[in-house]
Coordinates of C-alpha atoms (C1' of nucleotides) in Angstrom, one line a residue:
Chain A
M1 CA 18.6 -93.8 25.1
P2 CA 15.9 -92.0 25.4
K3 CA 15.1 -91.4 29.3
P4 CA 14.0 -87.5 29.3
S5 CA 14.6 -86.5 33.3
S6 CA 12.9 -88.7 36.2
K7 CA 15.7 -89.8 37.3
L8 CA 15.6 -87.0 40.8
P9 CA 13.4 -87.5 43.6
K10 CA 10.1 -85.5 42.1
Q11 CA 11.2 -82.5 41.1
P12 CA 9.8 -80.6 43.3
T13 CA 7.0 -78.1 41.3
N14 CA 5.5 -77.1 44.0
A15 CA 8.4 -77.2 46.6
V16 CA 7.4 -77.5 50.2
K17 CA 5.5 -74.4 50.5
S18 CA 2.6 -76.4 49.1
E19 CA 2.5 -79.6 50.7
P20 CA 5.8 -80.0 52.8
K21 CA 4.4 -83.2 53.8
T22 CA 7.3 -85.2 52.2
Y23 CA 10.1 -82.5 51.2
T24 CA 10.5 -81.5 54.7
F25 CA 12.0 -84.7 56.0
F26 CA 14.2 -84.1 53.1
E27 CA 15.4 -80.8 54.3
D28 CA 15.2 -81.4 58.0
V29 CA 18.0 -83.9 57.0
W30 CA 20.3 -81.4 55.2
A31 CA 20.1 -78.8 57.3
V32 CA 21.1 -81.2 60.7
T33 CA 23.7 -81.8 58.1
R34 CA 25.0 -78.8 57.4
Q35 CA 24.8 -78.0 60.6
I36 CA 27.8 -80.5 61.2
P37 CA 30.3 -78.1 62.4
K38 CA 34.0 -79.6 60.5
G39 CA 35.8 -82.3 61.2
R40 CA 32.9 -83.5 63.9
V41 CA 30.6 -86.8 62.3
T42 CA 27.1 -87.7 63.1
T43 CA 25.4 -91.5 61.9
Y44 CA 22.1 -91.6 60.1
G45 CA 20.5 -92.7 63.4
A46 CA 21.3 -89.8 65.1
I47 CA 19.6 -87.4 62.6
A48 CA 16.4 -90.1 62.2
N49 CA 16.2 -89.8 66.1
Y50 CA 16.5 -85.7 66.3
L51 CA 13.7 -86.1 63.5
G52 CA 11.6 -87.7 65.7
T53 CA 11.6 -90.7 62.5
K54 CA 14.6 -93.6 64.5
L55 CA 12.5 -95.9 63.2
S56 CA 13.3 -94.7 59.7
A57 CA 17.2 -94.6 59.5
R58 CA 16.7 -95.9 55.8
M59 CA 14.8 -92.3 54.8
V60 CA 18.1 -90.3 55.9
G61 CA 20.0 -92.8 53.8
W62 CA 17.2 -91.7 50.9
A63 CA 17.9 -87.6 51.6
M64 CA 21.6 -88.1 51.4
N65 CA 20.5 -89.6 48.1
A66 CA 18.5 -86.5 47.1
A67 CA 21.7 -84.5 48.9
H68 CA 23.0 -84.7 45.4
T69 CA 20.8 -83.0 44.0
A70 CA 20.7 -80.1 47.1
K71 CA 21.0 -76.6 45.9
P72 CA 24.3 -76.4 48.6
K73 CA 26.6 -78.8 48.7
I74 CA 25.4 -81.3 51.7
P75 CA 28.5 -82.6 53.4
A76 CA 27.3 -86.1 53.7
Q77 CA 30.5 -87.3 54.0
R78 CA 30.3 -86.5 57.8
V79 CA 27.2 -88.7 57.7
V80 CA 27.8 -92.5 57.9
N81 CA 26.4 -95.2 59.5
R82 CA 26.8 -95.8 63.5
N83 CA 29.7 -98.3 63.3
G84 CA 31.5 -95.0 62.0
M85 CA 32.1 -96.5 58.9
L86 CA 32.1 -94.7 55.4
T87 CA 28.7 -96.8 53.8
G88 CA 27.9 -93.8 51.6
K89 CA 30.8 -93.7 49.4
M90 CA 30.2 -95.4 47.2
H91 CA 27.3 -93.1 45.9
F92 CA 30.3 -90.1 45.8
K93 CA 31.7 -89.3 42.3
T94 CA 34.2 -90.8 43.5
P95 CA 34.4 -94.1 45.9
T96 CA 37.4 -91.8 47.9
L97 CA 35.8 -88.4 47.7
M98 CA 34.1 -89.4 50.7
Q99 CA 37.6 -90.4 52.7
E100 CA 38.9 -86.9 51.2
L101 CA 36.4 -85.1 52.1
L102 CA 36.9 -86.4 55.2
E103 CA 40.4 -86.0 55.9
K104 CA 40.3 -82.8 54.8
D105 CA 37.8 -81.9 57.7
G106 CA 41.0 -83.0 59.3
V107 CA 38.8 -86.4 60.0
A108 CA 41.6 -89.1 60.5
V109 CA 39.4 -92.7 57.9
E110 CA 41.2 -95.6 58.6
N111 CA 39.8 -99.0 55.9
D112 CA 36.5 -96.9 55.1
T113 CA 36.1 -96.3 58.4
V114 CA 36.4 -93.2 59.9
V115 CA 38.5 -92.5 63.2
E116 CA 37.6 -92.0 66.5
F117 CA 34.5 -92.2 65.6
K118 CA 33.0 -92.4 69.1
K119 CA 35.1 -88.6 70.2
L120 CA 34.0 -87.2 66.7
F121 CA 30.4 -87.9 66.7
W122 CA 28.2 -85.3 66.5
D123 CA 24.8 -85.2 68.1
P124 CA 21.8 -82.7 66.7
A125 CA 19.8 -83.6 69.3
L126 CA 22.5 -82.4 72.1
A127 CA 23.4 -79.1 69.7
L128 CA 20.0 -78.3 69.1
A129 CA 19.4 -78.9 71.9
I130 CA 15.6 -80.1 71.0
Chain B
dC1 C1' -2.2 -100.9 42.6
dA2 C1' 1.1 -103.8 44.4
dG3 C1' 6.0 -105.3 44.7
dA4 C1' 10.7 -104.4 45.4
dT5 C1' 14.2 -101.6 46.8
dG6 C1' 17.8 -98.8 50.0
dA7 C1' 23.7 -93.8 52.4
dC8 C1' 20.6 -97.6 58.4
dT9 C1' 19.2 -100.3 63.1
dT10 C1' 18.7 -103.5 66.4
dG11 C1' 17.6 -107.7 68.1
dT12 C1' 18.3 -112.6 68.2
dG13 C1' 21.1 -117.0 67.4
Chain C
dG1 C1' 31.3 -111.6 67.8
dC2 C1' 29.8 -112.8 63.5
dA3 C1' 25.3 -113.9 60.5
dC4 C1' 20.6 -113.7 59.7
dA5 C1' 15.8 -111.3 59.8
dA6 C1' 12.3 -107.9 61.2
dG7 C1' 11.0 -103.1 60.8
dC8 C1' 10.8 -98.6 58.9
dC9 C1' 8.5 -95.1 55.0
dA10 C1' 9.3 -92.9 50.7
dT11 C1' 10.8 -93.5 45.9
dC12 C1' 10.6 -96.6 41.8
dT13 C1' 9.8 -99.8 38.4

DNA sequence: CAGATGACTTGTG
DNA sequence: GCACAAGCCATCT
């Protein structure tokens, strides 16, 4: 059906160099997500907190949605909700892909939840030391 | 321009 | 401990 485009979150014609008002947020989230060590996981709240918008953890989720369109692959599988549950798995190409990737990283996943999530939790604020 | 949605989090009942 | 509601901000309709 004729839906030309505009499915992505605003194609950045001018990118972030012109008016970095919103895309900065996405890039920040992606940057943090990429810095997540292998075998570790973090939460939307932690990233949001690091960015200073802990009250808007939802926006982090939106950034992950945009991560699909990001050039380099974003290890969004390492980002889970506060319960350690793979809430965003359904947004992957396949619902099981997220778990597969996590297990490949060495993270045990059971019942769509990261096992010993507390132990594997990685806080960007601590790693990046602000 | 206004209303609705969302890969969340926290608080109260 | 579980269920419902409010808050947050950007994007979509």
